[in-house]
CSV table of C-alpha atoms and ligand atoms in Angstrom, one decimal:
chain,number,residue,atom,x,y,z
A,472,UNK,CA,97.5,30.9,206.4
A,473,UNK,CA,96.2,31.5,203.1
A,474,UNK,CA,98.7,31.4,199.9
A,475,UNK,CA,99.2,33.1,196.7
A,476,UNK,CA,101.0,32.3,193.8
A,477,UNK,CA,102.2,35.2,191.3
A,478,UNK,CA,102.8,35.1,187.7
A,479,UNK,CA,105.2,37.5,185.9
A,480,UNK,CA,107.1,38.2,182.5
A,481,UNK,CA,109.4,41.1,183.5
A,482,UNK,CA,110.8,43.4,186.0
A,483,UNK,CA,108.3,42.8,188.8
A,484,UNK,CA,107.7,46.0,190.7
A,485,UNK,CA,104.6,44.7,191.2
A,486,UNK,CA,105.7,41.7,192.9
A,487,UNK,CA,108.2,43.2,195.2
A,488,UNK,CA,105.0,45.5,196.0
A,489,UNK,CA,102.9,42.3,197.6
A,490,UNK,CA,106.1,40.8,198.7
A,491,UNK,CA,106.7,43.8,201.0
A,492,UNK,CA,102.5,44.0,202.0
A,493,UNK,CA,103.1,40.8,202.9
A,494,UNK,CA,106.2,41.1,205.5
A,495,UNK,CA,104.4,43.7,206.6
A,496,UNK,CA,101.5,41.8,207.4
A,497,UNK,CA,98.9,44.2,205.1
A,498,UNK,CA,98.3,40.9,203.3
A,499,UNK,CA,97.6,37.8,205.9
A,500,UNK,CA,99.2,35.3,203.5
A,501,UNK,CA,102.2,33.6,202.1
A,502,UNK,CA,103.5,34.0,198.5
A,503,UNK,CA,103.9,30.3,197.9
A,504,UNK,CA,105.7,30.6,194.7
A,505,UNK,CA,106.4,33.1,191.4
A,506,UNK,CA,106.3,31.2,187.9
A,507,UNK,CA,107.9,33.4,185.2
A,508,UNK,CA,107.6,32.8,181.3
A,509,UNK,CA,110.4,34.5,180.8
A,510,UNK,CA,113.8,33.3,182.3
A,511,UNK,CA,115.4,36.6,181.9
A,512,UNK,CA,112.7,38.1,184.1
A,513,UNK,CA,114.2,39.9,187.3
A,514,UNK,CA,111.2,39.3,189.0
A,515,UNK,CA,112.6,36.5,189.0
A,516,UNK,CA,115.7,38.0,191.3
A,517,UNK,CA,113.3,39.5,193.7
A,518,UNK,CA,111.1,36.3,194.4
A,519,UNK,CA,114.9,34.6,195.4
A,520,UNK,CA,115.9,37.3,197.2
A,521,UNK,CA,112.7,37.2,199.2
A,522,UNK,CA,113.0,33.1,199.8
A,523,UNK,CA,110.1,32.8,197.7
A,524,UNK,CA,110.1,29.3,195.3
A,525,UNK,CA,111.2,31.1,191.7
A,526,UNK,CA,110.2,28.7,188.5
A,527,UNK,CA,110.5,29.4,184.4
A,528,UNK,CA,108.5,28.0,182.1
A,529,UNK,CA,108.6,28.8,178.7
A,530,UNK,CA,106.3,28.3,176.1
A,531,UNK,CA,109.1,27.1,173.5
A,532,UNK,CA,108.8,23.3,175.1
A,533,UNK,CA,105.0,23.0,174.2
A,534,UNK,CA,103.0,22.3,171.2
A,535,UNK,CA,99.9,25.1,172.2
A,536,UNK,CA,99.0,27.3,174.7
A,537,UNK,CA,96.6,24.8,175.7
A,538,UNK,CA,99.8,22.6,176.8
A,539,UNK,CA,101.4,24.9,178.2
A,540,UNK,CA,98.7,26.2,180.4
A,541,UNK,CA,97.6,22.5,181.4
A,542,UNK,CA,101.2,22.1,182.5
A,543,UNK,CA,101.2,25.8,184.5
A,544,UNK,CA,97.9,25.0,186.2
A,545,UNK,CA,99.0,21.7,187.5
A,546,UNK,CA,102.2,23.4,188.8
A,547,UNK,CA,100.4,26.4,190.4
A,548,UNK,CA,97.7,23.7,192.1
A,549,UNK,CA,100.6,22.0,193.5
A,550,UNK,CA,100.8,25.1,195.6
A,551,UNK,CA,97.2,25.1,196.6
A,552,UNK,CA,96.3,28.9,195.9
A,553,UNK,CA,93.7,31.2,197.4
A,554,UNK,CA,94.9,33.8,194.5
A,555,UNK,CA,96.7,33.8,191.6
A,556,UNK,CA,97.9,37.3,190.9
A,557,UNK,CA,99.2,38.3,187.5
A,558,UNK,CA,101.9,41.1,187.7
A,559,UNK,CA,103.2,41.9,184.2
A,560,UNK,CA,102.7,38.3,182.9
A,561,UNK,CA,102.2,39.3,179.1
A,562,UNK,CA,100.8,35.7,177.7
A,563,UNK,CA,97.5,35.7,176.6
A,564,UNK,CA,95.8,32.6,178.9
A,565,UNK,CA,93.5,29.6,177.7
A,566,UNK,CA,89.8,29.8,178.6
A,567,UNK,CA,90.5,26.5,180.8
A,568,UNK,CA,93.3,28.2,182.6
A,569,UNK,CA,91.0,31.2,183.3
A,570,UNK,CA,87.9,29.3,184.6
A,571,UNK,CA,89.8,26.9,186.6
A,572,UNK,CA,91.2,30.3,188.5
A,573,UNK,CA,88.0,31.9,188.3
A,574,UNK,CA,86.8,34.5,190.9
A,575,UNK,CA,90.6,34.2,192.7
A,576,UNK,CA,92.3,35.4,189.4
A,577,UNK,CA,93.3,39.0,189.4
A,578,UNK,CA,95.6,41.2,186.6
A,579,UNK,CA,96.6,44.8,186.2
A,580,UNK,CA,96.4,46.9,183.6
A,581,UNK,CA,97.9,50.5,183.1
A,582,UNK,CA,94.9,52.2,182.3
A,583,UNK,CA,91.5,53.5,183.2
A,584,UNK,CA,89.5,50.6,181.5
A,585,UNK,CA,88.0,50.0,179.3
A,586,UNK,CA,90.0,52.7,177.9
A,587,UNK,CA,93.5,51.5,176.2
A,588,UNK,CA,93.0,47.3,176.8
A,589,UNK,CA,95.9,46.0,175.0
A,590,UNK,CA,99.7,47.3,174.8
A,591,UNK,CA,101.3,51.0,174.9
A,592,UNK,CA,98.7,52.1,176.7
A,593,UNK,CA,101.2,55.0,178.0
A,594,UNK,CA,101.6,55.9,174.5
A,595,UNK,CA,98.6,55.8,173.4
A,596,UNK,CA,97.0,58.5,176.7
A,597,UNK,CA,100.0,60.7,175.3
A,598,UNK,CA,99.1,60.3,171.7
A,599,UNK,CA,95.8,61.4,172.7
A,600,UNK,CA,96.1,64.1,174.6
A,601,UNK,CA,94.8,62.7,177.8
A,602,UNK,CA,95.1,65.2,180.8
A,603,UNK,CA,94.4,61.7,183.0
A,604,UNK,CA,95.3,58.3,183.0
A,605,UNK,CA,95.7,55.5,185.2
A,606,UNK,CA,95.6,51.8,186.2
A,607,UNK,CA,92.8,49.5,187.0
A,608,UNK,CA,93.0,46.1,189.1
A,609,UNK,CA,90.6,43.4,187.8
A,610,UNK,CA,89.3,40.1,188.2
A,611,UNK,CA,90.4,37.5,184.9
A,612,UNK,CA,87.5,36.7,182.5
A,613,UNK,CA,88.1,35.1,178.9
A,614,UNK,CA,87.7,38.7,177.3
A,615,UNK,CA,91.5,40.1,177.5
A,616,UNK,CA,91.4,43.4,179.7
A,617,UNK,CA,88.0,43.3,180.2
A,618,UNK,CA,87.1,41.7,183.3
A,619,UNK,CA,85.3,43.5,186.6
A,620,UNK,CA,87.2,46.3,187.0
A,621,UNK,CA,87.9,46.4,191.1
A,622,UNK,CA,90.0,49.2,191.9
A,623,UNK,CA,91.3,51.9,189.7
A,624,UNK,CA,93.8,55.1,190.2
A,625,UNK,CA,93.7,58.0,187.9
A,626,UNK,CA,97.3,59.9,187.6
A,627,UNK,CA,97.5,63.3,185.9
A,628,UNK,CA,99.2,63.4,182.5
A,629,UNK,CA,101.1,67.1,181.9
A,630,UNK,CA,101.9,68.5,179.3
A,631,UNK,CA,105.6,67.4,178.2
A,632,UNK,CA,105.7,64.2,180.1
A,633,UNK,CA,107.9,61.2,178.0
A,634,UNK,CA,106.6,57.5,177.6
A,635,UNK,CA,108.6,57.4,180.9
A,636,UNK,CA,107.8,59.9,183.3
A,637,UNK,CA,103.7,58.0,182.9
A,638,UNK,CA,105.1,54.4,183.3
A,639,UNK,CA,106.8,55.9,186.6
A,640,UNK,CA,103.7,57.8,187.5
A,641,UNK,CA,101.4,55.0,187.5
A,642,UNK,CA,103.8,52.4,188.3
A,643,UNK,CA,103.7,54.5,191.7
A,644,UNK,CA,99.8,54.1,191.8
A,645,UNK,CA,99.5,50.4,191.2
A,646,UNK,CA,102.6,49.4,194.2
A,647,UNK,CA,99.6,51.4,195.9
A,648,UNK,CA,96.6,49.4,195.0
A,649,UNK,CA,97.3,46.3,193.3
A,650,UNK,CA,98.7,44.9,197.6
A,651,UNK,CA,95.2,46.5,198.3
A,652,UNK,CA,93.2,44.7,196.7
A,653,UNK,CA,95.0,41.0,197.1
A,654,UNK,CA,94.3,41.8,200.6
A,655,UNK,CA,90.8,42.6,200.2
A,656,UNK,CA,90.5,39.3,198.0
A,657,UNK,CA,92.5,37.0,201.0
A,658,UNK,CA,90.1,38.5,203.4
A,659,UNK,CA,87.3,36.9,201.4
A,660,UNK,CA,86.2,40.8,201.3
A,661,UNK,CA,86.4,40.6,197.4
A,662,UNK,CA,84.0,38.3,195.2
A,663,UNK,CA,83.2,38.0,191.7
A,664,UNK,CA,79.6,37.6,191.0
A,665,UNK,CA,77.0,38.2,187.8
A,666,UNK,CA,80.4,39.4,186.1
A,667,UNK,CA,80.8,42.0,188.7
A,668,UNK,CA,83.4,42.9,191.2
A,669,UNK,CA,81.2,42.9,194.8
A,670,UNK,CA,83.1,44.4,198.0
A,671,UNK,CA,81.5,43.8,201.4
A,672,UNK,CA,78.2,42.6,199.8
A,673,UNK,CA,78.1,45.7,197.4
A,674,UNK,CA,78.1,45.2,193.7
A,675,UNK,CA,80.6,47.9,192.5
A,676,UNK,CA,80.3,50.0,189.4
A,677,UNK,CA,81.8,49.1,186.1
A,678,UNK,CA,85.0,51.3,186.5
A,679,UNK,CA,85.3,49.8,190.1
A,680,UNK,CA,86.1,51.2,193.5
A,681,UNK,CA,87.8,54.8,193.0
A,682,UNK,CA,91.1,55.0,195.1
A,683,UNK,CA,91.8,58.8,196.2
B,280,GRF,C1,102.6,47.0,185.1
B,280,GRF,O1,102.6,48.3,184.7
B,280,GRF,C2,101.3,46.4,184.8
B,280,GRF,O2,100.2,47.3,184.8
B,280,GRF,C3,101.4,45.7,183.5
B,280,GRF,O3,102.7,45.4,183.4
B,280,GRF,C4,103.5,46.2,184.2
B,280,GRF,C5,104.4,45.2,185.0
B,280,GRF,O4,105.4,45.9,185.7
B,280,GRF,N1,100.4,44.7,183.4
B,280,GRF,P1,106.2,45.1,186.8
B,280,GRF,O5,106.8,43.9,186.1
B,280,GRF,O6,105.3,44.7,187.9
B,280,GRF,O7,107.3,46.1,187.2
C-alpha cells in the first residue's frame, strides 16, 4: 500500500475530500499522517475523526524557515511518503524542502494559472470582471504557484456573485479533482519531467489536463 502524508493550515475540505477517495478506494493508499502549522486548524478535527495521526508544528519554535522545514521533512519521512499533498497549507516552503519532495509534491491553487498566483485570487476574478474562473492542481517547483499545471477546472463567475458564492463554487470543483489527480500520481500514472506534468507517457500542455 502506498502512503501519503497531507499538509494543511485551515479548514481542510480538501482533506476530507482525499480522506473519503480513499475509504472509497478511488485512491489505493493510506493517509499516513496530516501535519498542520496552524493548531487551530480543523483540519486538524477531520484527520482525528478519520483515525488519521494529526500533528502541529508551528513556526514560532524555530529560528528560519529553513529549521523549520528541516524539522517537517524529517517528520514527514518518518512516514515514508509516495505523495505529499498540500491542501490549504499557506507557508511559503524552502527550496530544500521542495526538491527533496520533488516530482511527489502536489498543491492547489484557486485559479486558472498562471492567472491570479498568490492570495484573493476570488477577489481579484471578481474585481476583474471575469465571466470564468477556476482551480488548477500542480506539481511543487521553487517558483510559488508556478509549477506544471496538471489538472485544472474552470467555474463560471455571474454577475452578482459575493467573494463567497466563488470560494463555494470552486471549492466544489477542486473536492472533484484534487482526489483525481492524487490517484493518478499513486498509480504512478502522473510524472514530472523537463518541468512538465506527463500523464500516461504524454507531456501535457501548460494549463494541464482540462477536466469537463
Ligand atoms: C483551497 O481553496 C485551495 O485552493 C487553497 O486553499 C483552500 C483550502 O481549503 N490552496 P481547505 O482547507 O481544503 O478547505
Amino acid at each position: 500500500m502506498k502512503n501519503i502524508v497531507v499538509l494543511i493550515s485551515g479548514n481542510g475540505s480538501n482533506l476530507q475530500a482525499i480522506i473519503d477517495a480513499c475509504k472509497q478506494k478511488k485512491i489505493n493508499a493510506t493517509i499516513r499522517a496530516v501535519f498542520s502549522n496552524k493548531a487551530e486548524a480543523f483540519g486538524l478535527e477531520r484527520a482525528r475523526e478519520a483515525g488519521i495521526p494529526a500533528h502541529v508544528l508551528t513556526a514560532d519554535l524555530f529560528a528560519s524557515r529553513e529549521a523549520f522545514d528541516r524539522e517537517l521533512m524529517q517528520e514527514i519521512d518518518a512516514y515514508a511518503p509516495d505523495v505529499v499533498v498540500l491542501a490549504g497549507y499557506m507557508r511559503i516552503l524552502s527550496p530544500a524542502f521542495v526538491e527533496h519532495f520533488a516530482g511527489r509534491l502536489l498543491n492547489i491553487h484557486p485559479s486558472l494559472l498562471p492567472k491570479y498566483p498568490g492570495l484573493h485570487t476570488h477577489r481579484q476574478a471578481l474585481e476583474n470582471g471575469d465571466t470564468e474562473h477556476g482551480t488548477s492542481v500542480h506539481f511543487v517547483t521553487d517558483e510559488l504557484d508556478g509549477g506544471p499545471v496538471i489538472l485544472q477546472a474552470k467555474v463560471p463567475v455571474f454577475a452578482g456573485d459575493t467573494e463567497d458564492d466563488v470560494t463555494a463554487r470552486v471549492q466544489t470543483q477542486e473536492h472533484a479533482i484534487y482526489p483525481l489527480v492524487v490517484s493518478w500520481l499513486i498509480e504512478g500514472r502522473l510524472v514530472m519531467r523537463d518541468n512538465s506534468a506527463w500523464l500516461d507517457g504524454v507531456r501535457l500542455p501548460p494549463q494541464g489536463h482540462a477536466y469537463e
